[in-house]
Structure formats: C-alpha cells, structure tokens
Tab-separated table of C-alpha atoms and ligand atoms in Angstrom:
chain	number	residue	atom	x	y	z
Y	150	UNK	CA	97.614	25.560	20.853
Y	151	UNK	CA	100.322	25.280	18.257
Y	152	UNK	CA	101.603	22.071	16.808
Y	153	UNK	CA	105.023	21.624	15.277
Y	154	UNK	CA	106.361	18.837	13.194
Y	155	UNK	CA	110.087	18.507	13.254
Y	156	UNK	CA	111.648	17.955	9.889
Y	157	UNK	CA	114.573	15.623	9.675
Y	158	UNK	CA	118.100	16.566	8.872
Y	159	UNK	CA	118.266	18.243	5.547
Y	160	UNK	CA	120.566	20.663	3.888
Y	161	UNK	CA	117.975	23.341	4.351
Y	162	UNK	CA	119.914	26.034	2.636
Y	163	UNK	CA	119.552	24.140	-0.613
Y	164	UNK	CA	116.474	24.973	-2.670
Y	165	UNK	CA	114.136	22.084	-3.252
Y	166	UNK	CA	113.359	21.871	-6.982
Y	167	UNK	CA	109.767	22.602	-7.948
Y	168	UNK	CA	109.379	19.375	-9.843
Y	169	UNK	CA	110.320	17.536	-6.669
Y	170	UNK	CA	107.972	19.515	-4.467
Y	171	UNK	CA	105.258	18.904	-7.013
Y	172	UNK	CA	105.586	15.199	-6.528
Y	173	UNK	CA	102.929	14.327	-4.002
Y	174	UNK	CA	104.264	13.333	-0.670
Y	175	UNK	CA	107.920	13.299	-1.399
Y	176	UNK	CA	110.970	15.469	-1.290
Y	177	UNK	CA	114.402	14.739	-2.556
Y	178	UNK	CA	117.363	16.980	-2.227
Y	179	UNK	CA	118.870	15.378	-5.238
Y	180	UNK	CA	118.244	17.666	-8.167
Y	181	UNK	CA	118.265	14.728	-10.528
Y	182	UNK	CA	114.589	13.846	-10.560
Y	183	UNK	CA	115.221	10.638	-12.415
Y	184	UNK	CA	116.883	9.281	-9.310
Y	185	UNK	CA	113.816	9.757	-7.236
Y	186	UNK	CA	112.230	6.430	-6.738
Y	187	UNK	CA	115.097	4.730	-8.501
Y	188	UNK	CA	115.483	1.154	-7.374
Y	189	UNK	CA	119.028	0.267	-8.237
Y	190	UNK	CA	121.514	0.388	-5.376
Y	191	UNK	CA	123.565	3.038	-7.086
Y	192	UNK	CA	120.529	5.237	-7.488
Y	193	UNK	CA	119.384	4.667	-3.951
Y	194	UNK	CA	122.789	5.469	-2.607
Y	195	UNK	CA	122.512	8.898	-4.178
Y	196	UNK	CA	119.116	9.521	-2.715
Y	197	UNK	CA	120.395	11.468	0.215
Y	198	UNK	CA	117.918	13.086	2.503
Y	199	UNK	CA	114.832	11.799	0.784
Y	200	UNK	CA	111.590	12.099	2.691
Y	201	UNK	CA	108.335	10.392	2.052
Y	202	UNK	CA	104.907	10.658	3.596
Y	203	UNK	CA	103.971	7.440	1.926
Y	204	UNK	CA	104.492	4.520	4.229
Y	205	UNK	CA	104.686	2.157	1.279
Y	206	UNK	CA	107.678	4.053	-0.040
Y	207	UNK	CA	110.256	1.760	1.459
Y	208	UNK	CA	113.052	3.357	-0.528
Y	209	UNK	CA	112.799	6.640	1.316
Y	210	UNK	CA	115.738	6.864	3.623
Y	211	UNK	CA	114.381	9.196	6.194
Y	212	UNK	CA	110.773	9.019	7.098
Y	213	UNK	CA	110.462	11.272	10.046
Y	214	UNK	CA	108.181	14.073	9.028
Y	215	UNK	CA	105.261	13.037	11.148
Y	216	UNK	CA	107.396	12.535	14.197
Y	217	UNK	CA	105.465	14.610	16.638
Y	218	UNK	CA	107.389	17.381	18.264
Y	219	UNK	CA	104.534	19.316	19.703
Y	220	UNK	CA	104.310	22.411	21.744
Y	221	UNK	CA	101.428	23.657	23.805
Y	222	UNK	CA	99.469	21.461	26.151
Y	223	UNK	CA	97.701	19.011	23.875
Y	224	UNK	CA	98.443	15.350	23.772
Y	225	UNK	CA	96.040	14.079	21.163
Y	226	UNK	CA	95.546	15.163	17.621
Y	227	UNK	CA	92.572	13.937	15.725
Y	228	UNK	CA	93.088	13.973	12.026
Y	229	UNK	CA	90.031	13.227	9.928
Y	230	UNK	CA	91.265	11.299	7.001
Y	231	UNK	CA	88.866	9.915	4.441
Y	232	UNK	CA	86.078	9.671	6.910
Y	233	UNK	CA	88.157	8.059	9.625
Y	234	UNK	CA	89.725	9.537	12.680
Y	235	UNK	CA	93.362	9.016	13.343
Y	236	UNK	CA	94.815	9.229	16.784
Y	237	UNK	CA	98.205	10.739	17.223
Y	238	UNK	CA	99.976	11.045	20.478
Y	239	UNK	CA	102.152	13.834	21.700
Y	240	UNK	CA	105.092	12.283	23.434
Y	241	UNK	CA	105.536	15.393	25.486
Y	242	UNK	CA	102.922	13.952	27.749
Y	243	UNK	CA	105.789	11.969	29.122
Y	244	UNK	CA	106.981	15.179	30.655
Y	245	UNK	CA	103.781	17.069	31.174
Y	246	UNK	CA	100.993	14.985	32.523
Y	247	UNK	CA	98.607	17.833	33.050
Y	248	UNK	CA	97.781	18.831	29.512
Y	249	UNK	CA	95.208	17.029	27.447
Y	250	UNK	CA	93.540	18.386	24.383
Y	251	UNK	CA	92.719	17.950	20.754
Y	252	UNK	CA	93.712	19.619	17.534
Y	253	UNK	CA	91.363	19.695	14.615
Y	254	UNK	CA	92.080	17.944	11.363
Y	255	UNK	CA	92.260	21.309	9.647
Y	256	UNK	CA	94.929	22.403	12.070
Y	257	UNK	CA	96.700	19.125	11.534
Y	258	UNK	CA	96.841	19.607	7.780
Y	259	UNK	CA	97.850	23.209	8.224
Y	260	UNK	CA	100.873	22.167	10.162
Y	261	UNK	CA	101.800	19.618	7.607
Y	262	UNK	CA	102.646	22.432	5.249
Y	263	UNK	CA	106.145	21.799	4.078
Y	264	UNK	CA	107.303	25.269	3.284
Y	265	UNK	CA	106.348	26.450	6.718
Y	266	UNK	CA	108.844	24.111	8.270
Y	267	UNK	CA	111.717	24.210	5.886
Y	268	UNK	CA	113.652	26.174	8.477
Y	269	UNK	CA	112.863	24.384	11.678
Y	270	UNK	CA	114.871	24.436	14.820
Y	271	UNK	CA	117.112	21.472	14.526
Y	272	UNK	CA	118.169	21.233	18.088
Y	273	UNK	CA	114.686	20.784	19.437
Y	274	UNK	CA	115.741	17.946	21.614
Y	275	UNK	CA	117.769	20.231	23.789
Y	276	UNK	CA	115.496	23.216	23.551
Y	277	UNK	CA	112.577	24.345	25.619
Y	278	UNK	CA	109.109	24.370	24.091
Y	279	UNK	CA	109.170	25.874	20.626
Y	280	UNK	CA	107.643	29.306	20.233
Y	281	UNK	CA	104.275	29.653	18.594
Y	282	UNK	CA	103.643	31.506	15.355
Y	283	UNK	CA	106.296	31.873	12.656
Y	284	UNK	CA	109.310	29.730	13.206
Y	285	UNK	CA	111.903	31.583	15.209
Y	286	UNK	CA	115.650	31.260	14.716
Y	287	UNK	CA	117.265	28.590	16.824
Y	288	UNK	CA	118.461	29.652	20.235
Y	289	UNK	CA	122.210	29.663	20.799
Y	290	UNK	CA	123.432	26.330	22.095
Y	291	UNK	CA	123.747	26.142	25.834
Y	292	UNK	CA	127.384	25.501	26.472
Y	293	UNK	CA	128.630	26.415	29.845
Y	294	UNK	CA	131.264	24.213	31.342
Y	295	UNK	CA	133.516	24.236	28.322
Y	296	UNK	CA	133.420	27.994	28.055
Y	297	UNK	CA	133.855	28.602	31.725
Y	298	UNK	CA	136.535	26.159	32.516
Y	299	UNK	CA	138.655	24.227	30.057
Y	300	UNK	CA	139.802	22.153	32.980
Y	301	UNK	CA	136.679	20.060	32.582
Y	302	UNK	CA	137.804	18.999	29.127
Y	303	UNK	CA	141.246	18.286	30.531
Y	304	UNK	CA	139.716	15.932	33.065
Y	305	UNK	CA	137.604	14.364	30.355
Y	306	UNK	CA	140.775	13.712	28.354
Y	307	UNK	CA	142.305	11.995	31.358
Y	308	UNK	CA	139.209	9.836	31.708
Y	309	UNK	CA	139.397	8.825	28.062
Y	310	UNK	CA	142.744	7.167	28.708
Y	311	UNK	CA	140.735	4.580	30.660
Y	312	UNK	CA	137.954	4.298	28.126
Y	313	UNK	CA	138.442	0.533	27.837
Y	314	UNK	CA	137.953	0.080	31.584
Y	315	UNK	CA	134.727	-1.615	32.657
Y	316	UNK	CA	134.481	0.772	35.627
Y	317	UNK	CA	134.364	3.802	33.329
Y	318	UNK	CA	131.884	6.265	34.845
Y	319	UNK	CA	129.897	7.502	31.870
Y	320	UNK	CA	127.807	9.833	34.037
Y	321	UNK	CA	130.859	11.656	35.318
Y	322	UNK	CA	132.222	11.802	31.790
Y	323	UNK	CA	128.945	13.291	30.604
Y	324	UNK	CA	129.237	16.072	33.163
Y	325	UNK	CA	132.841	16.755	32.229
Y	326	UNK	CA	132.024	16.997	28.527
Y	327	UNK	CA	128.956	19.152	29.071
Y	328	UNK	CA	126.698	16.584	27.441
Y	329	UNK	CA	128.932	15.878	24.441
Y	330	UNK	CA	129.587	12.352	25.657
Y	331	UNK	CA	128.750	10.377	22.562
Y	332	UNK	CA	130.779	12.508	20.152
Y	333	UNK	CA	133.780	12.579	22.484
Y	334	UNK	CA	133.787	8.831	23.093
Y	335	UNK	CA	133.301	8.037	19.429
Y	336	UNK	CA	135.973	10.439	18.255
Y	337	UNK	CA	138.446	9.083	20.778
Y	338	UNK	CA	137.748	5.495	19.769
Y	339	UNK	CA	138.074	6.280	16.069
Y	340	UNK	CA	141.534	7.684	16.778
Y	341	UNK	CA	142.384	4.851	19.155
Y	342	UNK	CA	141.691	2.261	16.465
Y	343	UNK	CA	143.223	4.387	13.699
Y	344	UNK	CA	139.970	4.398	11.767
Y	345	UNK	CA	140.366	8.013	10.654
Y	346	UNK	CA	143.621	7.192	8.868
Y	347	UNK	CA	142.707	3.668	7.756
Y	348	UNK	CA	139.511	4.729	6.017
Y	349	UNK	CA	140.741	8.194	5.061
Y	350	UNK	CA	137.879	9.841	6.944
Y	351	UNK	CA	137.470	13.578	6.672
Y	352	UNK	CA	137.664	15.087	10.202
Y	353	UNK	CA	135.101	17.759	9.375
Y	354	UNK	CA	132.647	15.199	8.080
Y	355	UNK	CA	133.248	13.121	11.166
Y	356	UNK	CA	132.538	16.168	13.283
Y	357	UNK	CA	129.281	16.726	11.432
Y	358	UNK	CA	128.368	13.053	11.778
Y	359	UNK	CA	129.040	13.066	15.528
Y	360	UNK	CA	127.043	16.270	15.948
Y	361	UNK	CA	124.043	14.819	14.142
Y	362	UNK	CA	124.219	11.672	16.250
Y	363	UNK	CA	124.201	13.715	19.409
Y	364	UNK	CA	121.276	15.748	18.127
Y	365	UNK	CA	119.090	12.778	17.308
Y	366	UNK	CA	119.186	11.294	20.760
Y	367	UNK	CA	116.560	13.055	22.794
Y	368	UNK	CA	117.585	14.507	26.110
Y	369	UNK	CA	113.986	14.483	27.297
Y	370	UNK	CA	114.018	10.681	27.500
Y	371	UNK	CA	114.967	9.514	30.970
Y	372	UNK	CA	116.927	6.530	29.649
Y	373	UNK	CA	117.271	6.377	25.860
Y	374	UNK	CA	119.574	9.355	25.480
Y	375	UNK	CA	122.971	9.916	23.911
Y	376	UNK	CA	124.484	8.924	27.261
Y	377	UNK	CA	123.012	5.450	26.836
Y	378	UNK	CA	124.414	5.334	23.273
Y	379	UNK	CA	127.814	6.443	24.581
Y	380	UNK	CA	127.641	3.830	27.328
Y	381	UNK	CA	126.877	1.103	24.780
Y	382	UNK	CA	129.732	2.343	22.572
Y	383	UNK	CA	132.122	2.302	25.522
Y	384	UNK	CA	130.980	-1.216	26.450
Y	385	UNK	CA	131.526	-2.293	22.861
Y	386	UNK	CA	135.060	-0.904	23.081
Y	387	UNK	CA	135.640	-3.129	26.136
Y	388	UNK	CA	134.347	-6.167	24.243
Y	389	UNK	CA	136.584	-5.382	21.277
Y	390	UNK	CA	139.513	-5.792	23.696
Y	391	UNK	CA	138.465	-9.333	24.539
Y	392	UNK	CA	141.255	-11.634	23.274
Y	393	UNK	CA	138.762	-13.781	21.345
Y	394	UNK	CA	137.681	-10.768	19.334
Y	395	UNK	CA	140.793	-8.589	19.295
Y	396	UNK	CA	142.865	-11.213	17.517
Y	397	UNK	CA	140.484	-11.628	14.601
Y	398	UNK	CA	138.435	-8.524	13.970
Y	399	UNK	CA	139.099	-6.539	10.816
Y	400	UNK	CA	139.032	-2.758	10.567
Y	401	UNK	CA	135.628	-3.029	8.908
Y	402	UNK	CA	134.379	-5.072	11.868
Y	403	UNK	CA	135.599	-2.446	14.327
Y	404	UNK	CA	134.098	0.385	12.288
Y	405	UNK	CA	130.803	-1.501	12.129
Y	406	UNK	CA	130.806	-2.340	15.835
Y	407	UNK	CA	131.431	1.241	16.937
Y	408	UNK	CA	128.982	2.829	14.521
Y	409	UNK	CA	126.384	0.169	15.304
Y	410	UNK	CA	126.683	0.923	19.007
Y	411	UNK	CA	126.576	4.682	18.488
Y	412	UNK	CA	123.517	4.608	16.212
Y	413	UNK	CA	121.562	1.685	17.646
Y	414	UNK	CA	118.875	3.784	19.421
Y	415	UNK	CA	118.772	6.932	17.300
Y	416	UNK	CA	115.619	8.987	17.673
Y	417	UNK	CA	114.223	6.647	20.306
Y	418	UNK	CA	110.852	8.095	21.367
Y	419	UNK	CA	111.120	6.795	24.935
Y	420	UNK	CA	108.240	4.358	24.543
Y	421	UNK	CA	108.004	0.743	23.465
Y	422	UNK	CA	107.042	-0.736	20.136
Y	423	UNK	CA	103.704	-1.864	21.577
Y	424	UNK	CA	102.928	1.695	22.530
Y	425	UNK	CA	103.660	2.869	18.982
Y	426	UNK	CA	101.358	0.203	17.593
Y	427	UNK	CA	98.551	1.016	20.025
Y	428	UNK	CA	98.812	4.721	19.258
Y	429	UNK	CA	98.794	4.224	15.465
Y	430	UNK	CA	102.143	5.910	15.279
Y	431	UNK	CA	103.388	6.274	11.731
Y	432	UNK	CA	106.477	4.190	12.500
Y	433	UNK	CA	104.266	1.257	13.460
Y	434	UNK	CA	102.392	1.622	10.194
Y	435	UNK	CA	105.628	1.906	8.276
Y	436	UNK	CA	107.311	-1.154	9.715
Y	437	UNK	CA	104.423	-3.535	9.989
Y	438	UNK	CA	106.726	-6.536	9.816
Y	439	UNK	CA	108.073	-5.782	13.280
Y	440	UNK	CA	111.244	-4.370	14.782
Y	441	UNK	CA	109.588	-0.961	14.473
Y	442	UNK	CA	112.086	0.926	16.602
Y	443	UNK	CA	115.167	-0.921	15.401
Y	444	UNK	CA	114.301	-0.327	11.747
Y	445	UNK	CA	113.813	3.335	12.504
Y	446	UNK	CA	117.141	3.576	14.327
Y	447	UNK	CA	118.930	1.920	11.436
Y	448	UNK	CA	117.348	4.037	8.737
Y	449	UNK	CA	118.147	7.199	10.611
Y	450	UNK	CA	121.708	5.991	11.113
Y	451	UNK	CA	122.111	5.442	7.387
Y	452	UNK	CA	120.594	8.820	6.649
Y	453	UNK	CA	123.008	10.559	8.995
Y	454	UNK	CA	125.921	8.654	7.493
Y	455	UNK	CA	124.896	9.856	4.048
Y	456	UNK	CA	123.979	13.344	5.158
Y	457	UNK	CA	127.381	13.818	6.767
Y	458	UNK	CA	129.165	12.174	3.837
Y	459	UNK	CA	131.386	10.340	6.306
Y	460	UNK	CA	131.826	7.308	4.057
Y	461	UNK	CA	130.916	8.950	0.769
Y	462	UNK	CA	134.458	8.646	-0.583
Y	463	UNK	CA	134.363	4.856	-0.331
Y	464	UNK	CA	133.184	2.654	-3.225
Y	465	UNK	CA	129.407	2.509	-3.374
Y	466	UNK	CA	129.403	-1.294	-3.148
Y	467	UNK	CA	131.369	-1.120	0.108
Y	468	UNK	CA	129.031	1.471	1.533
Y	469	UNK	CA	125.927	-0.498	0.645
Y	470	UNK	CA	127.410	-3.664	2.088
Y	471	UNK	CA	128.289	-1.737	5.250
Y	472	UNK	CA	124.773	-0.346	5.546
Y	473	UNK	CA	123.331	-3.841	5.165
Y	474	UNK	CA	125.556	-5.159	7.930
Y	475	UNK	CA	124.632	-2.186	10.090
Y	476	UNK	CA	121.031	-3.192	9.571
Y	477	UNK	CA	121.483	-6.744	10.829
Y	478	UNK	CA	123.602	-5.496	13.713
Y	479	UNK	CA	121.037	-2.985	14.962
Y	480	UNK	CA	118.105	-5.323	14.376
Y	481	UNK	CA	119.840	-7.847	16.632
Y	482	UNK	CA	119.092	-5.520	19.566
Y	483	UNK	CA	115.373	-6.248	19.171
Y	484	UNK	CA	114.672	-7.813	22.551
Y	485	UNK	CA	111.896	-9.956	21.073
Y	486	UNK	CA	114.602	-11.860	19.170
Y	487	UNK	CA	116.530	-12.603	22.347
Y	488	UNK	CA	115.450	-16.244	22.613
Y	489	UNK	CA	116.336	-16.904	18.984
Y	490	UNK	CA	119.839	-15.447	19.384
Y	491	UNK	CA	120.427	-17.321	22.633
Y	492	UNK	CA	119.457	-20.612	21.004
Y	493	UNK	CA	121.858	-20.028	18.127
Y	494	UNK	CA	124.631	-18.977	20.481
Y	495	UNK	CA	124.036	-21.975	22.710
Y	496	UNK	CA	124.181	-24.362	19.749
Y	497	UNK	CA	127.432	-22.809	18.523
Y	498	UNK	CA	128.971	-23.050	21.976
Y	499	UNK	CA	127.961	-26.689	22.359
Y	500	UNK	CA	129.317	-27.593	18.921
Y	501	UNK	CA	132.333	-25.356	19.360
Y	502	UNK	CA	131.996	-24.407	15.707
Y	503	UNK	CA	132.435	-20.636	15.768
Y	504	UNK	CA	135.436	-19.599	13.728
Y	505	UNK	CA	136.566	-16.016	14.050
Y	506	UNK	CA	138.237	-16.377	10.660
Y	507	UNK	CA	134.802	-16.743	9.125
Y	508	UNK	CA	133.146	-13.425	8.277
Y	509	UNK	CA	129.625	-14.624	9.075
Y	510	UNK	CA	130.690	-16.013	12.440
Y	511	UNK	CA	132.490	-12.776	13.289
Y	512	UNK	CA	129.351	-10.858	12.398
Y	513	UNK	CA	127.274	-13.106	14.644
Y	514	UNK	CA	129.679	-12.425	17.507
Y	515	UNK	CA	129.404	-8.697	16.853
Y	516	UNK	CA	125.626	-9.050	17.041
Y	517	UNK	CA	125.957	-10.816	20.378
Y	518	UNK	CA	128.455	-8.197	21.553
Y	519	UNK	CA	126.058	-5.368	20.702
Y	520	UNK	CA	123.209	-7.164	22.450
Y	521	UNK	CA	125.407	-7.503	25.529
Y	522	UNK	CA	126.538	-3.887	25.353
Y	523	UNK	CA	122.931	-2.732	25.025
Y	524	UNK	CA	121.724	-4.370	28.232
Y	525	UNK	CA	124.961	-4.394	30.206
Y	526	UNK	CA	123.697	-2.051	32.937
Y	527	UNK	CA	123.301	-4.852	35.523
Y	528	UNK	CA	126.911	-5.892	34.855
Y	529	UNK	CA	128.331	-2.492	35.773
Y	530	UNK	CA	129.600	-1.686	39.254
Y	531	UNK	CA	126.681	-1.168	41.643
Y	532	UNK	CA	127.011	2.602	41.929
Y	533	UNK	CA	126.714	3.018	38.159
Y	534	UNK	CA	124.206	0.228	37.648
Y	535	UNK	CA	121.744	1.720	40.129
Y	536	UNK	CA	121.666	5.009	38.257
Y	537	UNK	CA	120.685	3.199	35.063
Y	538	UNK	CA	118.014	1.270	36.967
Y	539	UNK	CA	116.420	4.484	38.164
Y	540	UNK	CA	116.466	5.979	34.690
Y	541	UNK	CA	114.956	3.021	32.850
Y	542	UNK	CA	112.257	2.606	35.506
Y	543	UNK	CA	111.389	6.268	35.163
Y	544	UNK	CA	110.956	5.792	31.406
Y	545	UNK	CA	108.706	2.753	31.929
Y	546	UNK	CA	106.544	4.608	34.441
Y	547	UNK	CA	106.239	7.663	32.234
Y	548	UNK	CA	104.907	5.480	29.461
Y	549	UNK	CA	102.499	3.935	31.955
Y	550	UNK	CA	101.267	7.379	32.988
Y	551	UNK	CA	100.490	8.199	29.390
Y	552	UNK	CA	98.751	4.880	28.836
Y	553	UNK	CA	96.616	5.457	31.912
Y	554	UNK	CA	95.333	8.693	30.429
Y	555	UNK	CA	94.854	7.316	26.942
Y	556	UNK	CA	93.593	3.789	27.350
Y	557	UNK	CA	93.403	2.882	31.047
Y	558	UNK	CA	95.327	-0.202	30.018
Y	559	UNK	CA	98.931	-0.118	31.082
Y	560	UNK	CA	101.772	-2.159	29.608
Y	561	UNK	CA	103.619	-4.673	31.772
Y	562	UNK	CA	106.222	-3.051	34.059
Y	563	UNK	CA	104.889	0.423	33.293
Y	564	UNK	CA	102.380	0.898	36.102
Y	565	UNK	CA	104.029	2.844	38.894
Y	566	UNK	CA	101.252	1.806	41.288
Y	567	UNK	CA	101.674	-1.933	40.909
Y	568	UNK	CA	105.365	-2.286	40.045
Y	569	UNK	CA	108.477	-1.348	41.918
Y	570	UNK	CA	112.007	-0.865	40.756
Y	571	UNK	CA	113.405	-3.768	42.761
Y	572	UNK	CA	111.076	-6.359	41.251
Y	573	UNK	CA	111.514	-4.959	37.738
Y	574	UNK	CA	115.284	-5.152	38.076
Y	575	UNK	CA	115.265	-8.585	39.691
Y	576	UNK	CA	113.113	-10.030	36.895
Y	577	UNK	CA	115.100	-8.314	34.160
Y	578	UNK	CA	118.396	-9.557	35.529
Y	579	UNK	CA	117.112	-13.100	36.119
Y	580	UNK	CA	115.238	-13.688	32.888
Y	581	UNK	CA	116.940	-11.440	30.334
Y	582	UNK	CA	120.427	-10.379	31.356
Y	583	UNK	CA	121.748	-13.407	33.215
Y	584	UNK	CA	121.137	-15.988	30.451
Y	585	UNK	CA	122.830	-13.716	27.918
Y	586	UNK	CA	125.881	-12.858	29.994
Y	587	UNK	CA	126.318	-16.439	31.141
Y	588	UNK	CA	126.683	-17.495	27.517
Y	589	UNK	CA	128.888	-14.519	26.730
Y	590	UNK	CA	131.212	-15.514	29.580
Y	591	UNK	CA	131.319	-19.090	28.262
Y	592	UNK	CA	132.419	-17.759	24.895
Y	593	UNK	CA	134.927	-15.170	26.091
Y	594	UNK	CA	136.351	-17.091	29.069
Y	595	UNK	CA	138.013	-13.851	30.147
Y	596	UNK	CA	138.543	-11.875	33.357
Y	597	UNK	CA	136.238	-9.147	32.052
Y	598	UNK	CA	133.336	-11.486	31.350
Y	599	UNK	CA	133.743	-13.066	34.803
Y	600	UNK	CA	133.865	-9.616	36.393
Y	601	UNK	CA	130.655	-8.697	34.579
Y	602	UNK	CA	128.907	-11.807	35.843
Y	603	UNK	CA	130.137	-11.058	39.356
Y	604	UNK	CA	128.693	-7.535	39.215
Y	605	UNK	CA	125.458	-8.936	37.836
Y	606	UNK	CA	125.112	-11.320	40.745
Y	607	UNK	CA	125.859	-8.566	43.220
Y	608	UNK	CA	123.257	-6.272	41.681
Y	609	UNK	CA	120.744	-9.100	41.559
Y	610	UNK	CA	121.259	-9.750	45.269
Y	611	UNK	CA	120.801	-6.065	45.978
Y	612	UNK	CA	117.533	-5.757	44.080
Y	613	UNK	CA	116.112	-9.034	45.313
Y	614	UNK	CA	116.565	-7.815	48.872
Y	615	UNK	CA	119.247	-10.276	49.838
Y	616	UNK	CA	122.005	-7.709	49.675
Y	617	UNK	CA	123.610	-7.020	53.067
Q	720	ZN	ZN1	119.846	0.668	23.556
C-alpha cells in the first residue's frame, strides 16, 4: 500500500534554498532567510507559502503537510514516535468502507520525505486514486461540457443575471458551468460590485485565486464542496441587497463579505471537529484552543490570497487588517458559538442600538449575515433545500460509518441505524436555524427575510411529517 501526503499550494517551480530546507521542519519560499520566523507584521506578510511541521509554529501560514491524502486501501497509519503510537486516519474511508489496514512507522517517515513530494498532483481532489511509485504527472483536467457545447456557458451567463434571486438554483448552475460554480459566481459578483476596478485587482491574479479556491474544496465530500461555498457566496450576495445593509456597506465590507463566504470552508475534511480531536488529527493538535476547522479555513484562505497575490498591491497595513477581519468573520461560523452570537444579536435588537455607520456594528452584521448564509439551506425553496438535506445527512452518516469501524462510538446524528434524515432536519431547523433566521428577519424587516422564514416553516412541516 502506498501513502501520499498532499503538499499545499506552492510555487513548485521555484527552488527551495538549501539553508531553508536545512531548517528542521520548515520550508519557506522566501529566499530571505531572515524573514523566516520573523514576528513583525511586515515580515509575516512576506512569508508567503511557509510550511511548518511544528504545531507550535503559529506563524506558519499554511500547515497542511500532514493532511492525509492516501491511496491504497488502508485507513490507519501507526507512527511510532518517541515510544508512543500515533493514530492517523485516512479520510478516504468515507468513500471506501471496505479497506482497513496499517502502515508502519518506517513507511510513514518515508512518505514524509519532502523532496519526494515537491511535485505532487495538485488537483487531487478531482482526481482518482493517485498512482503508486514515483509521482506521475497530473492528469489533464476533465472538462467536457464547456468543450462540447458553449451553449452551456451561455445558459450559465443568463442564470447569473438572476444571481441575487433567492430561488437561484445552484445545482443547475453547477451543471451548466461544469463544476466551476464558485469561480464563476465570485467573478460575476466582483464585476457586479465593481470590485475589480475599485481595488485595481489584476484579472489574472483573480483567475489564479478563484482556481485555487475551487481546488481546495474537495469534491469527494458529499456536502462541504465548492458548491456549498458558491451557495453561501450567492446567499451573501442576496443579503448584501437587503436595504439595511446595501445603504451602508463600504467596498471593503463587500469585498470582505464575498471573500469570507467563498473561503469559509476551505479544505473541509468532511468530518466534524470532534472527529478530528478523537483521531489525533494534526489540525486538532494545532488549534487546541478550539474552532479547529474554522481556523484552518481562515489560514488557508489567507495563504491562497497571498499565493495568488490578489491583494498584494495594496498597502500591507490594509491587507493585514483585512486578514484579521476575515479571521473574525470565518470564526463566526463556528456553530458552537451560535448561542453567544444570538444573545448579542438579541440584546442589540432589544436596545435598538445597532448603527450601520459604525464599523464594528457593520462587522457584527456581516458576521450574522455569514452565519445565516452558511446554514440557509432550510430557507431555500423546498426542491433545492431537500437536495442539501440529503447531502449533509450523507456526510454525517459517512462519518458515523468511519467511527463505527474505529471506535464503535458514533457521534450524535451520525449513526445511520438510529437516525433518519427527517428527524435530523426537524431538529436542526427547530433548534439551530429557526432562532437565527427569526432574529435576522427582525433585523432586516424585508420581503426576502420573510420569504426565507416562510420557506423554513414549509420545510420544517415537510420534515416533521405534517406536510400535506
Ligand atoms: Zn459552510
């Protein structure tokens, strides 16, 4: 059995200096070694593409090396480390429940060899199992519809004219764009809001940025894919049209909202934070303070921003401020913070003290908007909402299948034998979605927010069995 570790995005055609490789556990593409480990914001901002194996190295922007992208049939790797045994989990089990096996620690270390993987296949997420032996060149991208029939793109363009419509069918759009949904939606919205001209963005860099985004959402996840990110971005676009927001938001706010939505689930492994903790995943060790997934999404988003150079022409202070705001925006999607956000929102609504002229208040509203966009599936029209329900349930159950094999202890909602989609959806809508969207409707007081609540009630009736 062969094991592959996918390296993160790097300019792989650039030689890595020896003095950098010699530094244990770290790579920097910046040839200025003095910058490596530098703590000042200016230094950090130049530390593009840095990798670290060291979980205490919080300044590394992109800590992804141990992200398991395994081939073969094994699901468990045992790595003997200083007398202890470390359990690693192959997430491919989510898609192949038959294979169970172990890889020796020697094999583990062998595959950690850096040079061996300095030319990995980037597009692994869309590729079949990687070949064994020496790394093969990447397969040509599978593009069919666009090559066969440009009419599909024509229809996609027509759909984009209604991108701010709440009934926008993201699944149809995904078919029409041959899976390029996120890039197409984002590019259209950047033009729609004039962000390309306002911020002087380089179209080629934007293209690279959008491509990297698309690449780092994994198509093998049933739910957390680039289609979900595109759906959240499209929902955010709808919220930006709300009169309460549209009258006050600045261009920076709009840029932040769209990029926050597009990056908020980057490199999602398709399992929950609790699963990562139980499996000793390196991300859980890295972000011991919590918000494991959200921190990872944010860091990867920043890395892709820097790797693409999308904002590199802007003053460094502006970029760092933007990255900080992106952090608090994405971390707001941590569902464990839901109660805290609802309490704050409720207090603001009761006191009627939110001022959209105040930058902090606007940011809080953007956080609430992203939270709404992230879990807005029950507020979509029934035909769209049901598709999302199937997909998220499938992801829960796949995690449960893996937990059954590994620990015999299955997370709540993840056991396909004792849970059903209707009860999962009914509980989610009643206890998570409804309180949030009720408050959102109180704030917006708009036709859209009322329409969303109406859809939510209809979907709740359907799942609870009271639908006609
Ligand atoms: Zn999400």
